[in-house]
CSV table of C-alpha atoms in Angstrom, one decimal:
chain,number,residue,atom,x,y,z
X,1490,MET,CA,15.4,56.5,72.7
X,1491,ILE,CA,15.6,57.7,76.2
X,1492,PRO,CA,17.6,60.8,77.4
X,1493,ALA,CA,20.4,60.3,79.8
X,1494,ALA,CA,19.4,60.8,83.5
X,1495,PHE,CA,19.3,64.4,84.8
X,1496,ASP,CA,18.0,66.5,87.7
X,1497,TYR,CA,14.7,68.4,87.1
X,1498,VAL,CA,14.0,71.8,88.4
X,1499,ARG,CA,10.9,73.9,87.6
X,1500,ALA,CA,11.6,77.7,87.5
X,1501,GLU,CA,8.6,79.7,88.9
X,1502,SER,CA,9.6,83.1,87.3
X,1503,ALA,CA,12.3,84.7,85.2
X,1504,GLY,CA,14.1,85.8,88.3
X,1505,HIS,CA,14.0,82.2,89.8
X,1506,ALA,CA,15.4,80.8,86.5
X,1507,LEU,CA,18.3,83.2,86.7
X,1508,GLU,CA,19.0,82.1,90.3
X,1509,LEU,CA,18.9,78.4,89.2
X,1510,LEU,CA,21.3,79.3,86.4
X,1511,ALA,CA,23.7,81.0,88.8
X,1512,GLU,CA,23.5,78.0,91.2
X,1513,HIS,CA,24.0,75.2,88.6
X,1514,GLY,CA,26.4,77.0,86.1
X,1515,ASP,CA,27.4,75.1,82.9
X,1516,GLU,CA,25.8,71.8,84.1
X,1517,ALA,CA,22.3,73.3,83.6
X,1518,LYS,CA,20.3,73.6,80.4
X,1519,LEU,CA,17.0,75.6,80.0
X,1520,LEU,CA,13.9,73.7,78.8
X,1521,ALA,CA,11.2,75.9,77.2
X,1522,GLY,CA,8.9,73.9,74.7
X,1523,GLY,CA,11.6,71.2,74.4
X,1524,HIS,CA,11.3,70.6,70.7
X,1525,SER,CA,14.9,71.3,70.1
X,1526,LEU,CA,16.4,70.1,73.5
X,1527,ILE,CA,14.5,66.9,74.1
X,1528,PRO,CA,15.5,65.4,70.7
X,1529,LEU,CA,19.2,66.4,71.3
X,1530,MET,CA,18.9,64.7,74.6
X,1531,LYS,CA,17.3,61.5,73.2
X,1532,PHE,CA,20.1,61.3,70.7
X,1533,ARG,CA,22.4,61.9,73.7
X,1534,LEU,CA,24.0,64.9,71.7
X,1535,ALA,CA,23.1,66.8,74.9
X,1536,ALA,CA,23.3,65.3,78.4
X,1537,PRO,CA,22.8,68.2,80.9
X,1538,ALA,CA,23.2,67.2,84.5
X,1539,VAL,CA,20.4,69.6,85.5
X,1540,VAL,CA,17.3,70.6,83.3
X,1541,VAL,CA,15.7,73.9,84.3
X,1542,ASP,CA,12.2,73.9,83.1
X,1543,ILE,CA,11.1,77.6,82.2
X,1544,GLY,CA,8.0,76.3,80.2
X,1545,ARG,CA,5.5,77.5,82.9
X,1546,ILE,CA,6.8,81.0,83.3
X,1547,THR,CA,3.6,82.7,81.9
X,1548,GLU,CA,5.1,86.1,82.4
X,1549,LEU,CA,7.3,85.6,79.4
X,1550,SER,CA,4.5,84.6,77.1
X,1551,TYR,CA,2.9,87.6,75.3
X,1552,VAL,CA,2.6,89.7,72.2
X,1553,ARG,CA,2.3,93.4,73.0
X,1554,ASP,CA,2.2,96.6,70.9
X,1555,ALA,CA,5.1,98.7,72.2
X,1556,GLY,CA,4.8,101.7,69.9
X,1557,ASP,CA,7.3,101.5,67.1
X,1558,HIS,CA,7.7,97.7,67.7
X,1559,LEU,CA,6.1,94.5,68.9
X,1560,ALA,CA,7.4,93.1,72.1
X,1561,ILE,CA,7.1,89.3,72.0
X,1562,GLY,CA,7.8,87.2,75.2
X,1563,ALA,CA,10.5,84.6,74.7
X,1564,LEU,CA,8.3,81.8,75.8
X,1565,THR,CA,5.5,82.7,73.4
X,1566,ARG,CA,4.6,79.5,71.4
X,1567,HIS,CA,4.9,79.3,67.7
X,1568,ARG,CA,1.1,78.7,67.5
X,1569,ASP,CA,0.3,81.9,69.5
X,1570,ILE,CA,2.5,83.9,67.1
X,1571,GLU,CA,1.2,82.2,63.9
X,1572,ILE,CA,-2.5,83.2,64.8
X,1573,SER,CA,-1.7,86.6,66.6
X,1574,GLU,CA,-3.6,89.3,64.8
X,1575,LEU,CA,-0.9,91.8,65.9
X,1576,VAL,CA,2.0,89.8,64.3
X,1577,GLY,CA,-0.2,89.2,61.3
X,1578,THR,CA,-0.8,92.9,60.6
X,1579,GLN,CA,2.4,94.4,62.0
X,1580,ALA,CA,5.0,91.8,61.0
X,1581,GLY,CA,3.4,89.5,58.6
X,1582,LEU,CA,6.7,88.0,57.6
X,1583,LEU,CA,7.2,86.6,61.2
X,1584,ALA,CA,3.7,85.0,61.2
X,1585,ALA,CA,4.2,83.4,57.8
X,1586,ALA,CA,7.6,82.0,58.8
X,1587,THR,CA,6.3,80.8,62.0
X,1588,SER,CA,3.5,79.0,60.3
X,1589,LYS,CA,6.1,77.0,58.4
X,1590,VAL,CA,7.8,75.7,61.5
X,1591,GLY,CA,7.5,71.9,61.8
X,1592,ASP,CA,3.9,70.9,62.0
X,1593,PRO,CA,0.8,71.8,64.2
X,1594,GLN,CA,1.9,69.5,67.0
X,1595,VAL,CA,5.4,71.1,67.1
X,1596,ARG,CA,4.0,74.5,66.9
X,1597,HIS,CA,1.8,73.9,69.9
X,1598,ARG,CA,4.9,73.2,72.0
X,1599,GLY,CA,7.8,75.1,70.5
X,1600,THR,CA,8.6,78.7,71.5
X,1601,ILE,CA,10.2,81.6,69.7
X,1602,GLY,CA,12.8,82.0,72.4
X,1603,GLY,CA,13.6,78.3,72.3
X,1604,ALA,CA,14.0,78.3,68.5
X,1605,LEU,CA,16.4,81.4,68.8
X,1606,ALA,CA,18.5,80.2,71.6
X,1607,HIS,CA,19.0,76.8,69.7
X,1608,GLY,CA,20.7,79.0,67.0
X,1609,ASP,CA,20.1,76.5,64.3
X,1610,PRO,CA,20.9,77.9,60.8
X,1611,ALA,CA,18.2,75.6,59.4
X,1612,SER,CA,15.5,77.2,61.5
X,1613,ASP,CA,12.9,79.4,59.8
X,1614,ILE,CA,12.5,82.0,62.6
X,1615,PRO,CA,16.0,83.5,62.6
X,1616,ALA,CA,15.8,84.4,59.0
X,1617,ALA,CA,12.5,86.2,59.4
X,1618,LEU,CA,13.9,88.1,62.4
X,1619,LEU,CA,17.1,89.1,60.6
X,1620,ALA,CA,15.1,90.4,57.7
X,1621,LEU,CA,12.9,92.3,60.1
X,1622,ARG,CA,15.9,93.7,62.0
X,1623,ALA,CA,14.7,92.4,65.3
X,1624,THR,CA,16.4,92.9,68.6
X,1625,MET,CA,16.8,90.3,71.4
X,1626,VAL,CA,16.5,91.2,75.0
X,1627,VAL,CA,18.8,89.1,77.2
X,1628,GLU,CA,18.9,89.1,81.0
X,1629,GLY,CA,21.9,87.9,82.9
X,1630,PRO,CA,23.8,88.4,86.2
X,1631,ASP,CA,24.9,91.9,85.1
X,1632,GLY,CA,21.3,92.9,84.2
X,1633,GLN,CA,19.6,93.3,80.9
X,1634,ARG,CA,21.1,93.9,77.4
X,1635,GLU,CA,19.8,94.4,73.9
X,1636,VAL,CA,21.3,92.4,71.1
X,1637,SER,CA,20.7,93.1,67.5
X,1638,SER,CA,19.7,90.1,65.5
X,1639,ASP,CA,22.9,90.6,63.3
X,1640,ASP,CA,25.1,90.1,66.5
X,1641,PHE,CA,22.9,87.4,68.2
X,1642,PHE,CA,23.9,84.4,66.1
X,1643,THR,CA,27.6,83.7,66.5
X,1644,GLY,CA,28.2,80.1,65.1
X,1645,PHE,CA,26.6,76.8,64.4
X,1646,LEU,CA,24.1,76.4,67.3
X,1647,GLU,CA,25.8,79.2,69.2
X,1648,THR,CA,24.5,82.6,70.2
X,1649,THR,CA,25.5,85.5,72.4
X,1650,ILE,CA,23.4,84.0,75.3
X,1651,GLY,CA,25.8,83.1,78.1
X,1652,GLU,CA,25.6,80.2,80.4
X,1653,GLN,CA,23.8,82.2,83.2
X,1654,ASP,CA,21.7,84.3,80.7
X,1655,LEU,CA,18.0,84.2,79.9
X,1656,LEU,CA,16.6,85.3,76.6
X,1657,THR,CA,13.4,87.2,77.7
X,1658,GLU,CA,12.0,89.3,74.8
X,1659,ILE,CA,12.2,89.8,71.1
X,1660,ARG,CA,11.5,93.2,69.8
X,1661,VAL,CA,10.2,93.2,66.2
X,1662,PRO,CA,9.9,96.6,64.3
X,1663,LYS,CA,6.3,97.3,63.2
X,1664,VAL,CA,6.2,97.2,59.4
X,1665,PRO,CA,2.4,97.2,58.5
X,1666,ASP,CA,2.9,98.6,55.1
X,1667,ALA,CA,5.9,96.6,54.0
X,1668,GLY,CA,5.7,93.8,51.4
X,1669,TRP,CA,7.1,90.4,52.5
X,1670,SER,CA,7.6,86.8,51.3
X,1671,PHE,CA,8.7,83.7,53.1
X,1672,GLN,CA,10.1,81.2,50.6
X,1673,LYS,CA,10.8,77.7,51.9
X,1674,PHE,CA,12.0,74.9,49.8
X,1675,ASN,CA,11.8,71.3,51.1
X,1676,ARG,CA,10.8,68.0,49.8
X,1677,ARG,CA,8.2,67.0,52.4
X,1678,ALA,CA,5.7,69.1,54.1
X,1679,GLN,CA,7.0,69.1,57.6
X,1680,ASP,CA,10.8,69.0,56.7
X,1681,TRP,CA,13.3,71.6,57.6
X,1682,ALA,CA,14.1,74.0,54.8
X,1683,ILE,CA,16.8,72.8,52.3
X,1684,VAL,CA,17.1,76.5,51.7
X,1685,GLY,CA,14.8,79.3,52.7
X,1686,ALA,CA,14.6,83.0,52.0
X,1687,ALA,CA,12.7,85.6,54.3
X,1688,VAL,CA,12.3,88.8,52.4
X,1689,LEU,CA,10.9,92.2,53.6
X,1690,VAL,CA,10.5,95.1,51.2
X,1691,ASN,CA,9.8,98.5,52.9
X,1692,GLY,CA,9.9,101.4,50.5
X,1693,GLY,CA,13.2,101.5,48.6
X,1694,SER,CA,15.0,99.2,51.1
X,1695,CYS,CA,14.7,95.5,51.9
X,1696,GLY,CA,15.8,92.8,54.4
X,1697,VAL,CA,16.8,89.3,53.3
X,1698,GLY,CA,17.4,86.5,55.8
X,1699,LEU,CA,18.5,83.1,54.6
X,1700,VAL,CA,17.8,79.6,56.1
X,1701,ASN,CA,20.4,76.9,55.9
X,1702,MET,CA,23.0,79.0,53.9
X,1703,ASP,CA,25.8,79.1,56.3
X,1704,SER,CA,27.0,77.8,59.7
X,1705,ARG,CA,24.6,80.4,61.3
X,1706,PRO,CA,21.5,82.3,60.4
X,1707,VAL,CA,22.7,85.1,57.8
X,1708,ARG,CA,21.4,88.1,55.8
X,1709,ALA,CA,22.1,88.4,52.2
X,1710,ALA,CA,23.8,91.8,52.6
X,1711,GLY,CA,24.8,92.0,49.0
X,1712,VAL,CA,21.1,91.7,47.8
X,1713,GLU,CA,20.0,94.3,50.3
X,1714,SER,CA,22.5,96.9,49.1
X,1715,ALA,CA,21.7,96.0,45.4
X,1716,ILE,CA,18.1,96.8,46.1
X,1717,ALA,CA,19.0,100.0,48.0
X,1718,GLY,CA,21.0,101.0,44.9
X,1719,GLY,CA,18.1,100.6,42.6
X,1720,ALA,CA,18.8,97.1,41.1
X,1721,ASP,CA,15.6,95.0,40.1
X,1722,ALA,CA,14.8,91.8,41.8
X,1723,ALA,CA,16.6,89.5,39.3
X,1724,ASP,CA,19.9,91.4,39.4
X,1725,ALA,CA,19.9,91.8,43.0
X,1726,ALA,CA,19.1,88.2,43.7
X,1727,ALA,CA,22.2,87.1,41.7
X,1728,SER,CA,24.4,87.9,44.7
X,1729,ALA,CA,22.2,86.1,47.2
X,1730,ALA,CA,24.9,83.3,47.8
X,1731,ASP,CA,27.9,85.5,47.7
X,1732,GLY,CA,30.4,85.0,50.4
X,1733,LEU,CA,28.3,82.3,52.1
X,1734,GLU,CA,29.3,78.7,52.9
X,1735,PRO,CA,26.2,76.5,53.0
X,1736,PRO,CA,26.4,73.0,54.2
X,1737,ALA,CA,26.3,69.9,52.0
X,1738,ASP,CA,24.3,66.9,53.0
X,1739,LEU,CA,21.9,64.2,51.6
X,1740,ASN,CA,19.5,66.7,50.3
X,1741,ALA,CA,21.6,69.2,48.6
X,1742,GLY,CA,25.3,70.0,47.8
X,1743,VAL,CA,26.9,73.4,48.1
X,1744,GLU,CA,26.3,74.5,44.5
X,1745,TYR,CA,22.6,73.4,44.5
X,1746,ARG,CA,22.1,75.4,47.8
X,1747,GLN,CA,23.7,78.5,46.2
X,1748,HIS,CA,21.4,78.0,43.3
X,1749,LEU,CA,18.4,77.7,45.5
X,1750,ALA,CA,19.3,80.9,47.5
X,1751,ARG,CA,19.4,82.9,44.3
X,1752,VAL,CA,16.0,81.6,43.0
X,1753,LEU,CA,14.2,81.8,46.2
X,1754,THR,CA,15.5,85.2,46.8
X,1755,ARG,CA,14.4,86.5,43.4
X,1756,ARG,CA,11.0,84.9,44.0
X,1757,GLY,CA,10.7,86.4,47.4
X,1758,LEU,CA,11.7,89.9,46.2
X,1759,GLU,CA,9.2,89.7,43.3
X,1760,GLU,CA,6.4,88.5,45.7
X,1761,ALA,CA,7.2,91.2,48.2
X,1762,GLY,CA,7.1,93.8,45.5
X,1763,ALA,CA,10.8,94.8,45.1
Y,270,MET,CA,-1.7,64.5,85.8
Y,271,THR,CA,-5.3,63.9,84.7
Y,272,ILE,CA,-5.5,61.3,82.0
Y,273,ASN,CA,-8.8,60.9,80.2
Y,274,GLY,CA,-10.6,62.4,83.1
Y,275,THR,CA,-8.9,60.3,85.8
Y,276,LEU,CA,-6.3,61.7,88.1
Y,277,VAL,CA,-3.1,59.5,87.8
Y,278,SER,CA,-0.1,60.0,90.2
Y,279,LEU,CA,3.0,58.1,89.7
Y,280,ASP,CA,6.6,58.6,90.6
Y,281,VAL,CA,8.8,58.4,87.5
Y,282,GLU,CA,12.3,59.5,86.6
Y,283,PRO,CA,12.5,63.1,85.0
Y,284,ARG,CA,13.7,61.5,81.9
Y,285,THR,CA,10.6,59.5,81.3
Y,286,LEU,CA,8.9,60.6,78.1
Y,287,LEU,CA,5.1,61.2,78.2
Y,288,VAL,CA,4.5,58.4,75.6
Y,289,HIS,CA,6.3,55.9,77.9
Y,290,TYR,CA,4.5,57.2,80.9
Y,291,LEU,CA,1.2,56.6,79.1
Y,292,ARG,CA,2.1,53.2,77.7
Y,293,ASP,CA,4.3,51.6,80.4
Y,294,HIS,CA,3.2,53.3,83.6
Y,295,ALA,CA,-0.4,54.2,83.1
Y,296,GLY,CA,-1.1,51.0,81.0
Y,297,LEU,CA,-2.6,53.0,78.0
Y,298,THR,CA,-1.2,51.3,75.0
Y,299,GLY,CA,-3.4,52.9,72.3
Y,300,THR,CA,-0.8,55.6,71.8
Y,301,ASN,CA,1.8,54.3,69.5
Y,302,VAL,CA,5.6,55.0,69.3
Y,303,GLY,CA,6.4,55.5,65.6
Y,304,CYS,CA,9.6,57.3,64.5
Y,305,ASP,CA,10.5,58.4,68.1
Y,306,THR,CA,11.9,61.7,66.6
Y,307,SER,CA,8.7,63.9,66.5
Y,308,SER,CA,8.3,63.3,62.8
Y,309,CYS,CA,5.6,60.7,62.3
Y,310,GLY,CA,2.8,61.8,64.8
Y,311,ALA,CA,1.9,58.2,65.8
Y,312,CYS,CA,2.3,59.3,69.5
Y,313,THR,CA,-0.1,62.2,69.2
Y,314,VAL,CA,-2.1,62.9,72.3
Y,315,HIS,CA,-3.8,66.1,73.5
Y,316,LEU,CA,-2.1,68.2,76.3
Y,317,ASP,CA,-4.6,70.6,77.7
Y,318,GLY,CA,-6.8,70.0,74.5
Y,319,GLU,CA,-4.1,70.5,71.9
Y,320,ALA,CA,-2.3,67.9,69.8
Y,321,VAL,CA,1.3,67.3,70.9
Y,322,LYS,CA,3.8,64.6,70.1
Y,323,SER,CA,4.2,62.6,73.4
Y,324,CYS,CA,7.6,61.2,72.3
Y,325,THR,CA,9.0,64.8,72.6
Y,326,VAL,CA,7.4,65.8,75.9
Y,327,LEU,CA,8.7,64.8,79.3
Y,328,ALA,CA,6.1,63.3,81.6
Y,329,VAL,CA,7.1,66.0,84.2
Y,330,GLN,CA,6.2,68.6,81.7
Y,331,ALA,CA,2.7,67.3,81.7
Y,332,ASP,CA,2.5,67.3,85.6
Y,333,ASP,CA,-0.8,68.7,86.8
Y,334,ARG,CA,-2.0,69.0,83.2
Y,335,GLU,CA,-4.9,67.3,81.3
Y,336,ILE,CA,-4.0,64.5,78.9
Y,337,THR,CA,-6.5,62.9,76.4
Y,338,THR,CA,-5.4,59.8,74.6
Y,339,ILE,CA,-7.2,57.7,72.0
Y,340,GLU,CA,-8.8,55.7,74.8
Y,341,GLY,CA,-10.5,58.8,76.1
Y,342,LEU,CA,-12.4,59.9,73.0
Y,343,ALA,CA,-15.2,57.5,73.0
Y,344,ASP,CA,-18.2,58.0,75.3
Y,345,GLY,CA,-18.7,54.5,76.6
Y,346,ASP,CA,-19.6,52.3,73.6
Y,347,VAL,CA,-20.4,55.4,71.4
Y,348,LEU,CA,-17.6,56.3,69.3
Y,349,HIS,CA,-16.4,59.9,68.9
Y,350,PRO,CA,-17.6,61.4,65.6
Y,351,MET,CA,-14.0,61.4,64.3
Y,352,GLN,CA,-13.7,57.7,65.2
Y,353,GLN,CA,-17.0,57.0,63.6
Y,354,ALA,CA,-16.0,58.9,60.4
Y,355,PHE,CA,-12.7,56.9,60.2
Y,356,HIS,CA,-14.8,53.8,60.6
Y,357,GLU,CA,-17.3,54.6,57.9
Y,358,CYS,CA,-14.7,55.9,55.4
Y,359,HIS,CA,-12.3,53.0,56.0
Y,360,ALA,CA,-9.6,55.7,56.9
Y,361,LEU,CA,-6.9,53.1,57.8
Y,362,GLN,CA,-4.9,50.3,56.3
Y,363,CYS,CA,-2.5,48.8,58.8
Y,364,GLY,CA,-3.8,51.0,61.5
Y,365,TYR,CA,-0.6,52.0,63.2
Y,366,CYS,CA,-0.9,55.7,62.5
Y,367,THR,CA,-4.6,55.9,63.2
Y,368,PRO,CA,-4.6,56.8,66.9
Y,369,GLY,CA,-2.2,59.7,66.2
Y,370,MET,CA,-4.1,60.6,63.0
Y,371,ILE,CA,-7.4,60.8,64.9
Y,372,MET,CA,-6.1,62.8,67.8
Y,373,ALA,CA,-4.4,65.3,65.4
Y,374,ALA,CA,-7.6,65.5,63.4
Y,375,VAL,CA,-9.8,66.2,66.4
Y,376,SER,CA,-7.3,69.1,67.4
Y,377,LEU,CA,-7.4,70.4,63.9
Y,378,LEU,CA,-11.3,70.7,63.9
Y,379,ASP,CA,-11.0,72.5,67.2
Y,380,GLU,CA,-8.9,75.1,65.5
Y,381,VAL,CA,-10.4,75.0,62.0
Y,382,PRO,CA,-14.1,73.8,62.4
Y,383,ASN,CA,-15.0,73.9,58.6
Y,384,PRO,CA,-11.8,73.1,56.9
Y,385,THR,CA,-11.2,72.8,53.1
Y,386,GLU,CA,-9.6,69.6,51.8
Y,387,ALA,CA,-6.3,71.7,51.6
Y,388,ASP,CA,-6.7,72.8,55.2
Y,389,VAL,CA,-7.0,69.1,56.2
Y,390,ARG,CA,-4.0,68.0,54.3
Y,391,GLU,CA,-1.9,70.8,55.6
Y,392,GLY,CA,-3.3,70.4,59.2
Y,393,LEU,CA,-2.2,66.7,59.1
Y,394,GLU,CA,1.3,67.4,57.9
Y,395,GLY,CA,2.7,66.2,61.2
Y,396,ASN,CA,1.3,62.6,60.8
Y,397,LEU,CA,2.7,60.2,58.4
Y,398,CYS,CA,0.7,57.1,57.1
Y,399,ARG,CA,3.2,54.6,55.7
Y,400,CYS,CA,0.5,52.7,54.0
Y,401,THR,CA,0.0,56.1,52.1
Y,402,GLY,CA,-3.7,55.8,52.9
Y,403,TYR,CA,-4.2,59.6,53.0
Y,404,HIS,CA,-7.1,59.9,50.6
Y,405,ASN,CA,-9.7,58.1,52.9
Y,406,ILE,CA,-8.1,59.8,56.0
Y,407,VAL,CA,-8.9,63.2,54.5
Y,408,GLN,CA,-12.4,62.2,53.5
Y,409,ALA,CA,-13.0,61.0,57.0
Y,410,VAL,CA,-11.9,64.3,58.6
Y,411,LEU,CA,-14.1,66.2,56.1
Y,412,GLN,CA,-17.0,64.1,57.0
Y,413,ALA,CA,-16.5,64.4,60.7
Y,414,ALA,CA,-16.2,68.2,60.2
Y,415,GLY,CA,-19.7,68.0,58.6
Y,416,GLY,CA,-19.3,71.3,56.9
Y,417,ASP,CA,-19.5,72.0,53.2
Y,418,GLY,CA,-15.7,71.8,52.7
Y,419,GLY,CA,-15.7,75.4,51.7
Y,420,GLY,CA,-13.4,76.8,54.3
Y,421,ARG,CA,-13.5,78.1,57.8
């Protein structure tokens, strides 16, 4: 399969990428690691007239200790996050979720920002960042803005990133003493999750992000408030699927996904020490 | 780009995939196209020393970079240790997945020099063998690692 023809432009810096987006408008798509966009282009589900390659902007590839949070450049590759000692010790849930993305070859190319900008509810990364209460930094024509992970995902493959915006940084609160668990249920090693649960337990509160349980990445808010109210893991997990509308496909129907969400959330809460 | 140590410069359309660049333009047909959807790993090559799936990389993304294909592993007539181990352990049946398996396995040992069997199985999760000949493949990678199988 070969993508439809397009013009290729390489951005040399974040500022240059913003200029190119302003110049080409809605005809342009940003290419980071390419492991979401290139498959879509090969299937011709996406056919941008202009591809702006931001994959060589090294200034957006980093993991830094920024006091109360980690600052992660949007173009940091999954592999670099997976093996980052800083991420492993300060936000182990993100390292664990990242290590479950695709396979080693995919993780050598794919980036955290690319996975987030794609906005896929079946992706592992958003669930972990929702549980961790991360913040995304987006730059656009009107300057920089911070978007909470709760407000970032707006629909199926849709985010708050506008056509002339660039996701530049992900800010992840440091939680070195928190318990965590990433539960991914799939049938074959490299598959997408049929359902997944990212669980963070920090003192008496918890964060639960779910994979593939709605049209967009979501938190299990009912579970979080139940834990905050003193419920045990089993009772809290019973509400994991409440109010959510998971998809039905070859792998699982709606009811089975709801069942998986409850089971995986319970296992996650128990493993994380709730 | 530099392919197996040789500078190769060709003009291609931006939509040209790296695997097609290697096979159709550079004439290196050792790299196979399998699923064409970045699942099976048959097209695995090294980009700056790391395993990637060349069906999901544009040739222009590899501009000015170092590519190693299965043809670039051996030193003249002397097989790479991983190739030798695949040979000795009979780690292939039909052979279609073999170039990708070997490239993924070499990259794995770069990152985990003394893997356990579980490390090898997990590290090769991106490569499918439709003959299901995984047992001997795993044995070959452990032999090539030359360690005690006890972990990194």
